[in-house]
mmCIF file of C-alpha atoms in Angstrom:
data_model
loop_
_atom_site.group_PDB
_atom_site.id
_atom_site.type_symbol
_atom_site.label_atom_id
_atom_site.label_comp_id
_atom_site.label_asym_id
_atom_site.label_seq_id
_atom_site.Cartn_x
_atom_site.Cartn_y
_atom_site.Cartn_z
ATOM 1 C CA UNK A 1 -103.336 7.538 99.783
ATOM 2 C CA UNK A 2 -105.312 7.057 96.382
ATOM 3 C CA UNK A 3 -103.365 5.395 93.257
ATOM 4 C CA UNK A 4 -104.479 3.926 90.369
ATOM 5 C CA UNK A 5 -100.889 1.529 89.591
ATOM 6 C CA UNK A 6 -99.939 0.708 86.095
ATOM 7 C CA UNK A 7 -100.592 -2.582 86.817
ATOM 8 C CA UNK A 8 -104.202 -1.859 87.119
ATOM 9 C CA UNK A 9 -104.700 -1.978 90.788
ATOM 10 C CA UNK A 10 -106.406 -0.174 93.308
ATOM 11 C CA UNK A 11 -104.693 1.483 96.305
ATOM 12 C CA UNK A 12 -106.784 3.625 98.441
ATOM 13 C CA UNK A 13 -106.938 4.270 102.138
ATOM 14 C CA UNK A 14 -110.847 4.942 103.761
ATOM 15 C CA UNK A 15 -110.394 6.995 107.129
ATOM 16 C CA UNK A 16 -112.529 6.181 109.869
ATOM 17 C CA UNK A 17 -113.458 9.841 110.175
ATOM 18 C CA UNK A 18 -114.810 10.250 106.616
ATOM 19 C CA UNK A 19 -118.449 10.105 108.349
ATOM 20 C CA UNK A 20 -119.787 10.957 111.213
ATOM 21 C CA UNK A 21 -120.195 8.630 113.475
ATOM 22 C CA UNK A 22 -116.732 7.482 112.775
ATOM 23 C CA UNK A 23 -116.379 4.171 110.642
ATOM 24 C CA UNK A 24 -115.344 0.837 111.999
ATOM 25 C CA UNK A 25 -112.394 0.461 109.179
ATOM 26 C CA UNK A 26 -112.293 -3.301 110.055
ATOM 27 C CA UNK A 27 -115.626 -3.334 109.285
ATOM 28 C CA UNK A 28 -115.564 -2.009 105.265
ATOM 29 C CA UNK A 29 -115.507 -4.406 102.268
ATOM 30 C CA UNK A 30 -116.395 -4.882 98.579
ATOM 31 C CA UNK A 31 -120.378 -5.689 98.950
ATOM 32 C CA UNK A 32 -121.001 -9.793 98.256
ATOM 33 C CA UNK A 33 -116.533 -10.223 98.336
ATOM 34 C CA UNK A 34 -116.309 -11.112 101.702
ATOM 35 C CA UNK A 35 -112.971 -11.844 100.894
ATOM 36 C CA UNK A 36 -111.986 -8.342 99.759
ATOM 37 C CA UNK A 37 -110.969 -6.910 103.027
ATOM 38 C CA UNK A 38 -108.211 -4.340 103.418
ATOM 39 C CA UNK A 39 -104.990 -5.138 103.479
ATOM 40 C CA UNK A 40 -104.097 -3.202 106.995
ATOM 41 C CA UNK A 41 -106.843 -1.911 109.552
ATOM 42 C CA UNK A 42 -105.870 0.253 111.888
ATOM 43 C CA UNK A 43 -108.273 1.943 114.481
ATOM 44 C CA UNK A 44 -107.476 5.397 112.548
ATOM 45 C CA UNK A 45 -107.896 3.766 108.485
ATOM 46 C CA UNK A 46 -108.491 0.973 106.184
ATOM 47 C CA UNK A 47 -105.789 0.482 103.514
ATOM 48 C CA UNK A 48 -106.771 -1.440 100.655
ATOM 49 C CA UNK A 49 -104.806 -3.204 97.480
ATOM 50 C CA UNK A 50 -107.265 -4.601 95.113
ATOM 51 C CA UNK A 51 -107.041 -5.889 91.396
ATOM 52 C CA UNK A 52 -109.139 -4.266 88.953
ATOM 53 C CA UNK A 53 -110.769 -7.414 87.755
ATOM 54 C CA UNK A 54 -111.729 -8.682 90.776
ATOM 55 C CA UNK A 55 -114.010 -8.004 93.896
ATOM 56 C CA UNK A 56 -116.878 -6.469 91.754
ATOM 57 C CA UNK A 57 -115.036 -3.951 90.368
ATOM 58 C CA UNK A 58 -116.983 -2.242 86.641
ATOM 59 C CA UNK A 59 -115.128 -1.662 83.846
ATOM 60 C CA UNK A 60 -116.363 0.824 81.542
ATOM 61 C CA UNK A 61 -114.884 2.409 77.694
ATOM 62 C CA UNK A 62 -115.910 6.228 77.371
ATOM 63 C CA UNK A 63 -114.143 7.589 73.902
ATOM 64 C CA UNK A 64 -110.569 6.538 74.625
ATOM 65 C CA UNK A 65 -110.683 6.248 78.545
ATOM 66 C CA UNK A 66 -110.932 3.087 80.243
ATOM 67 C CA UNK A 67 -112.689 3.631 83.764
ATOM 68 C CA UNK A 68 -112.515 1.302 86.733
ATOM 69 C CA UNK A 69 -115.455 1.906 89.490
ATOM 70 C CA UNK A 70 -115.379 -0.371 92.986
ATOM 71 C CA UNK A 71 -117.388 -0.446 95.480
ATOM 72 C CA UNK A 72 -116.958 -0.804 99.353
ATOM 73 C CA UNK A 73 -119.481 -0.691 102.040
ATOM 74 C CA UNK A 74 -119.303 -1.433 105.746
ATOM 75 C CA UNK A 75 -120.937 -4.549 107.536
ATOM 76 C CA UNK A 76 -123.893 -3.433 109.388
ATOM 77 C CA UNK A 77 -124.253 -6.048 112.110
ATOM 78 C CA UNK A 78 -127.823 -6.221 113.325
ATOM 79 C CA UNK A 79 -129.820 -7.760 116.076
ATOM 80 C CA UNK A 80 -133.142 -9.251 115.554
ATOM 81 C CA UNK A 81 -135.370 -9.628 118.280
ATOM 82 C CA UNK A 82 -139.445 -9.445 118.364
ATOM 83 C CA UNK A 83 -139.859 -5.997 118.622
ATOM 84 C CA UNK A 84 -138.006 -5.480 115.365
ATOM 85 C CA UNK A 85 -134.453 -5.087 114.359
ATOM 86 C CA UNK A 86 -131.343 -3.194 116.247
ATOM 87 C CA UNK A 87 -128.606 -2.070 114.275
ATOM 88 C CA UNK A 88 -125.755 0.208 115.779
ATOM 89 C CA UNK A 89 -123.812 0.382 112.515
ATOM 90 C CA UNK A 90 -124.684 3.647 110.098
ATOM 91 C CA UNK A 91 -124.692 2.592 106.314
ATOM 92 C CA UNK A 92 -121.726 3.647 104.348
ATOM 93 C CA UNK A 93 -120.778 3.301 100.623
ATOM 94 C CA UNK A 94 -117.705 4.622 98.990
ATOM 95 C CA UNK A 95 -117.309 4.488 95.453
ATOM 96 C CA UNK A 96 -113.288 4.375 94.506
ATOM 97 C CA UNK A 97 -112.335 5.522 90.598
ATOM 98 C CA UNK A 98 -109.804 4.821 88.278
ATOM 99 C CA UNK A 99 -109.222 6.666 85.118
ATOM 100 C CA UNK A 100 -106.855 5.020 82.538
ATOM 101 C CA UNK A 101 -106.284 7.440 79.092
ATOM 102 C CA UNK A 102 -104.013 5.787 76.072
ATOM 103 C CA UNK A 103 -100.396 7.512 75.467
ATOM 104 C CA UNK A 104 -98.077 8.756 78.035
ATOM 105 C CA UNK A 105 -98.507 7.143 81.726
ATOM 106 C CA UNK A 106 -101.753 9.580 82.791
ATOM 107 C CA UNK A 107 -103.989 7.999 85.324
ATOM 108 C CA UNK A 108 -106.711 9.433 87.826
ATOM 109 C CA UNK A 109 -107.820 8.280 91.319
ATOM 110 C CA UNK A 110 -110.323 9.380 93.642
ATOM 111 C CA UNK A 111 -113.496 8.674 95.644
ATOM 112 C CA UNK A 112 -116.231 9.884 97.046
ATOM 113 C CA UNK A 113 -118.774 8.332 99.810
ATOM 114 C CA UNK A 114 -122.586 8.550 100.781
ATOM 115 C CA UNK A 115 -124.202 7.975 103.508
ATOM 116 C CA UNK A 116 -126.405 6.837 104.751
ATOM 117 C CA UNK A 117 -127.090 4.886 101.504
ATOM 118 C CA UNK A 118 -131.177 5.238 100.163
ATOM 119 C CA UNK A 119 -131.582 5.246 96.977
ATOM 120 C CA UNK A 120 -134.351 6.234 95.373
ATOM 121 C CA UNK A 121 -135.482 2.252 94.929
ATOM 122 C CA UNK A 122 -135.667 2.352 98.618
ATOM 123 C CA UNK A 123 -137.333 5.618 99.050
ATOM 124 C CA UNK A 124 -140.057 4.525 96.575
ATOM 125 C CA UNK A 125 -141.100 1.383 98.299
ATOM 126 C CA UNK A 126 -141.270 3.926 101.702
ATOM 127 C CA UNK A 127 -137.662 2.814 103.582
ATOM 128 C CA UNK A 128 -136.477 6.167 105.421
ATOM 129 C CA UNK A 129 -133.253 6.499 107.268
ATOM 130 C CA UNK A 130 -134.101 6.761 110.999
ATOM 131 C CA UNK A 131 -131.083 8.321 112.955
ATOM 132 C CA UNK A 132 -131.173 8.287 116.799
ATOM 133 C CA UNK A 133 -128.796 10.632 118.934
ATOM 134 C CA UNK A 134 -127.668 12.224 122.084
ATOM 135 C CA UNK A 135 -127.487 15.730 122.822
ATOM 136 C CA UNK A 136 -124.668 17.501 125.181
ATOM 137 C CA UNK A 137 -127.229 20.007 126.314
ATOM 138 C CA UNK A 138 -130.661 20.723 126.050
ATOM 139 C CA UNK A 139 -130.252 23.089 123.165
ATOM 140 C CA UNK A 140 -129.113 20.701 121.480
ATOM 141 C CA UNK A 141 -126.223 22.344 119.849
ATOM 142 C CA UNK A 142 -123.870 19.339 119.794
ATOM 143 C CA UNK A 143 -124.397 15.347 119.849
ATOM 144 C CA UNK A 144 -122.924 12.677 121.425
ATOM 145 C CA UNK A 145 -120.443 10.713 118.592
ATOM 146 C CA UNK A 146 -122.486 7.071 120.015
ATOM 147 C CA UNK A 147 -126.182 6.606 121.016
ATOM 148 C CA UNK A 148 -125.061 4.523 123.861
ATOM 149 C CA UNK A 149 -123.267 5.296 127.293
ATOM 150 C CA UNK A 150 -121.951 3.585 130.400
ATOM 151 C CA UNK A 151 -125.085 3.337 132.922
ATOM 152 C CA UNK A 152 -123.219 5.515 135.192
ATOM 153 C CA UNK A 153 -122.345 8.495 133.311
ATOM 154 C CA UNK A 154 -126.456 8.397 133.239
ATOM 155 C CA UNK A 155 -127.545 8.472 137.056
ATOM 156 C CA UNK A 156 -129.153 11.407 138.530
ATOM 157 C CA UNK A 157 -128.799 13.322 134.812
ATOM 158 C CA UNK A 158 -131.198 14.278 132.522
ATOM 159 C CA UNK A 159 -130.958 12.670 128.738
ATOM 160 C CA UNK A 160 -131.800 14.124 125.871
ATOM 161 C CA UNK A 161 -132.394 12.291 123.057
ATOM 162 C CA UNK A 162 -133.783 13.395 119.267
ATOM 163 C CA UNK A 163 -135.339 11.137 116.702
ATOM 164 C CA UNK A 164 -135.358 12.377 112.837
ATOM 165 C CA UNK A 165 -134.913 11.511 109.748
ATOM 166 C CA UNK A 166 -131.682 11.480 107.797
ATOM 167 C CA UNK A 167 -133.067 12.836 104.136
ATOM 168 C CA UNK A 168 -136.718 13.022 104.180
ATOM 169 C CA UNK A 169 -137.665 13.106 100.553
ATOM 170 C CA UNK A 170 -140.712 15.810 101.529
ATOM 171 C CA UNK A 171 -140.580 18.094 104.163
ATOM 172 C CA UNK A 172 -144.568 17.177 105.072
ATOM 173 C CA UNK A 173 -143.525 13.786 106.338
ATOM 174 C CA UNK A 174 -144.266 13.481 109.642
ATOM 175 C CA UNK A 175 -141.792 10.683 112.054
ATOM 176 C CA UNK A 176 -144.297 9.057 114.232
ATOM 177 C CA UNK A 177 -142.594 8.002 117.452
ATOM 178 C CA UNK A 178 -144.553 5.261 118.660
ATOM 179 C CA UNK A 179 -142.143 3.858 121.356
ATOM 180 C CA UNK A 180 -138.110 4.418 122.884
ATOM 181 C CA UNK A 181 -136.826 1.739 125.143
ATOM 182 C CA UNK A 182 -133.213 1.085 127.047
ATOM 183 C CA UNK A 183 -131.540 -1.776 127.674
ATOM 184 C CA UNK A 184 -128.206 -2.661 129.185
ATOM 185 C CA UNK A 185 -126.041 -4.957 126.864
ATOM 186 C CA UNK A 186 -126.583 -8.251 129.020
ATOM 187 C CA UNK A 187 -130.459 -7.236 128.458
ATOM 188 C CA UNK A 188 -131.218 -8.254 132.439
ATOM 189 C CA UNK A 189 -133.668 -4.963 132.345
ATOM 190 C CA UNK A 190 -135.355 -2.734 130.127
ATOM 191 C CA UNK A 191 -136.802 0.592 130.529
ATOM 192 C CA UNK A 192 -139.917 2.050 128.741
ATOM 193 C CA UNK A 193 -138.830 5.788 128.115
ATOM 194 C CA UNK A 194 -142.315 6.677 125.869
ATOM 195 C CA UNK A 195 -145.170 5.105 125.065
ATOM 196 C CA UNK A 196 -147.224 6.099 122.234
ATOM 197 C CA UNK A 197 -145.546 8.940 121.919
ATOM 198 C CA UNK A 198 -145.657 10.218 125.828
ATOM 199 C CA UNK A 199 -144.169 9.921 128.737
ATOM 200 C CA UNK A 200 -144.247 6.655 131.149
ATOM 201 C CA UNK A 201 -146.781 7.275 133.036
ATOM 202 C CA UNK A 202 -145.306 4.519 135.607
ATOM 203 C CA UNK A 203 -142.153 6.408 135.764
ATOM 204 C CA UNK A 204 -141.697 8.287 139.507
ATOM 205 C CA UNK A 205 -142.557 12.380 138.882
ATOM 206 C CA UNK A 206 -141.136 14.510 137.344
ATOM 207 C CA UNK A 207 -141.869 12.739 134.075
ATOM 208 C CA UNK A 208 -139.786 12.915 130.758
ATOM 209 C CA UNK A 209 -140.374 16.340 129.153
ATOM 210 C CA UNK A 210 -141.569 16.965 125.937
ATOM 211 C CA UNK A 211 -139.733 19.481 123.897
ATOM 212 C CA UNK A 212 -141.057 21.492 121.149
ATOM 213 C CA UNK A 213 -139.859 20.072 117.642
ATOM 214 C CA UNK A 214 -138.325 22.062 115.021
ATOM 215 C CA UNK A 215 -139.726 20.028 112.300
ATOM 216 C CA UNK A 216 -142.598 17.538 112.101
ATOM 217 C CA UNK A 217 -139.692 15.121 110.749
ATOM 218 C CA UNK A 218 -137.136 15.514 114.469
ATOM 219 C CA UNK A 219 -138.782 14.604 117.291
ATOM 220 C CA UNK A 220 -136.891 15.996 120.498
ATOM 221 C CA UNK A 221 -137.275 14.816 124.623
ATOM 222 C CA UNK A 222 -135.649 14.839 127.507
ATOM 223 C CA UNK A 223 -135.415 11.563 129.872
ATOM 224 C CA UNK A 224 -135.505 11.824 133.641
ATOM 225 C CA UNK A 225 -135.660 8.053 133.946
ATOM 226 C CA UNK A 226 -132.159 7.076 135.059
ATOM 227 C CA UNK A 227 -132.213 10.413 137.527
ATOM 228 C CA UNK A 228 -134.447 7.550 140.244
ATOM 229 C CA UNK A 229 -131.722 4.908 139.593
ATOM 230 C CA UNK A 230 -130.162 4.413 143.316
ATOM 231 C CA UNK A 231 -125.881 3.429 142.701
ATOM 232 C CA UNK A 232 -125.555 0.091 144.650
ATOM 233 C CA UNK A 233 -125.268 -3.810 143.994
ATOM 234 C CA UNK A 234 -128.340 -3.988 141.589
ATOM 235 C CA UNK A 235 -126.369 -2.562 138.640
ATOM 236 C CA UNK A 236 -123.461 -2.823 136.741
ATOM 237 C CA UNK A 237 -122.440 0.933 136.588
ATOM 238 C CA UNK A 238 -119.713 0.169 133.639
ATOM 239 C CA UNK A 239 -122.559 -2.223 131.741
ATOM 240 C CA UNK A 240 -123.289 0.246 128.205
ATOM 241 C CA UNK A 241 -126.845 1.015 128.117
ATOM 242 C CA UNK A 242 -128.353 1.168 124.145
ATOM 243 C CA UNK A 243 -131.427 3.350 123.434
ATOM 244 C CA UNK A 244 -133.800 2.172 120.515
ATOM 245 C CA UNK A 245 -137.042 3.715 119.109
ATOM 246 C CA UNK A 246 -139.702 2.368 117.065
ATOM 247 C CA UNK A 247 -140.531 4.792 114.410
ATOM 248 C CA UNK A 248 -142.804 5.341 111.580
ATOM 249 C CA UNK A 249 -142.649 8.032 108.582
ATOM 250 C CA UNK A 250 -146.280 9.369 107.873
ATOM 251 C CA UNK A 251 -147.378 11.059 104.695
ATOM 252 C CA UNK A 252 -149.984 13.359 105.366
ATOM 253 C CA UNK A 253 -151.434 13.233 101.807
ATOM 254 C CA UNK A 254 -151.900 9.782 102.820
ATOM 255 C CA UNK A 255 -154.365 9.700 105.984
ATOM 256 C CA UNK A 256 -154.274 11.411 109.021
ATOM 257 C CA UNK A 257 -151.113 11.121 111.312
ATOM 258 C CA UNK A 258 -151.925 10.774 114.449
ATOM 259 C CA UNK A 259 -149.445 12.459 116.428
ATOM 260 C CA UNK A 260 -149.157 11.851 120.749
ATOM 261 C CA UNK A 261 -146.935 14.538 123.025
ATOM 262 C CA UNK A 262 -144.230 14.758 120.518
ATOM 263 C CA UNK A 263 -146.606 16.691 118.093
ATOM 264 C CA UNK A 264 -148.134 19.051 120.524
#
């Protein structure tokens, strides 16, 4: 549903599967309006009613058109914590439009979305989008929709995970991955899965494997951590275990980037 009303409102439905990972619909809102929420959430959609002159909306005059523009963006809840910043939310922006022409009743309505949302201010001052995900298989044909998994769907099986990122402005750069950890959500444990790029050298034999990367921007491994985990008392086998990496985005043209396993 997309209408622009004669009385100059907005009324637009967002489904959550207009990106990939699916949105959290209860989640979108006009950016700095926290008030401008939709109207009904469902688990499937957002549907919003909004007032053109309100919630941020622009107003622009091209020739005789009037033209309404409003913005809505998700809440990307983050965790801070010393060894940087956890999100589990991808960015999303949606930009709604309203055309309004003079004479008989003619008006327009559509949207279109973008994400994750860099622009080229953020690019410039070296801010890349980092995406972490979960392969089915190890050729890595299809991904997991979440980056995080009940600890016993992970005993005794191999993970494979890939680091890249989302719209690298040059090919050349190279993603650095300087260290992946997992946690449980209670965050009673932790478990180094590489270190400076390489394996854990602590963890039992056969060690994570290092798979050849199709670009110096995707870095590609599979874990063999959670396949020495023994099912008993010690765990919570429905507790969701999170994965997070600590990345960096090299330009070569820069300095030398000093690449570990990944990059051999």
């Amino acid at each position: 549903m997309d209408e622009c009303t004669l009385d100059h409102h907005f009324v637009f439905s967002v489904p959550a599967s207009l990106t990939y990972p699916p949105l959290s619909p209860a989640l979108l809102a006009a950016p700095g309006h926290p008030s401008c929420t939709p109207q009904r959430v469902t688990a499937d959609y957002a549907l919003f009613l909004i007032p053109m002159d309100s919630c941020g909306a622009l107003r622009m005059v091209i020739g005789k058109t009037v033209i309404y523009i409003l913005e809505i963006v998700n809440k990307v809840e983050s965790i801070t914590l010393d060894y940087g910043t956890i999100t589990r939310d991808s960015p999303a922006r949606i930009l709604v439009e309203c055309r309004y022409k003079p004479g008989p009743p003619l008006v327009t309505a559509g949207y279109m979305t973008k994400t994750p949302s860099l622009g080229p201010g953020l690019q410039g001052q070296g801010v890349f989008g980092v995406q972490l995900r979960i392969a089915k298989d190890a050729h890595y044909s299809s991904f997991h929709a979440q980056y995080h998994a009940p600890l016993r769907t992970l005993l005794r099986q191999p993970l494979y995970l890939e680091v890249r990122l989302v719209n690298p402005p040059d090919l050349q750069v190279v993603l650095l991955v300087h260290y992946c950890v997992a946690y449980p959500r209670s965050g009673a444990t932790m478990w180094v899965l590489l270190y400076k790029e390489c394996p854990n050298p602590l963890d039992p034999a056969p060690h994570n494997v290092v798979l050849p990367s199709p670009e110096s921007h995707t870095r590609r491994f599979t874990i063999t951590t959670f396949q020495f985990l023994q099912k008993g008392k010690t765990y919570d086998l429905d507790q969701e275990v999170y994965f997070m990496c600590s990345t960096e985005a090299c330009v070569p043209q820069d300095g030398p980037c000093l690449e570990g396993c990944l990059g051999q």
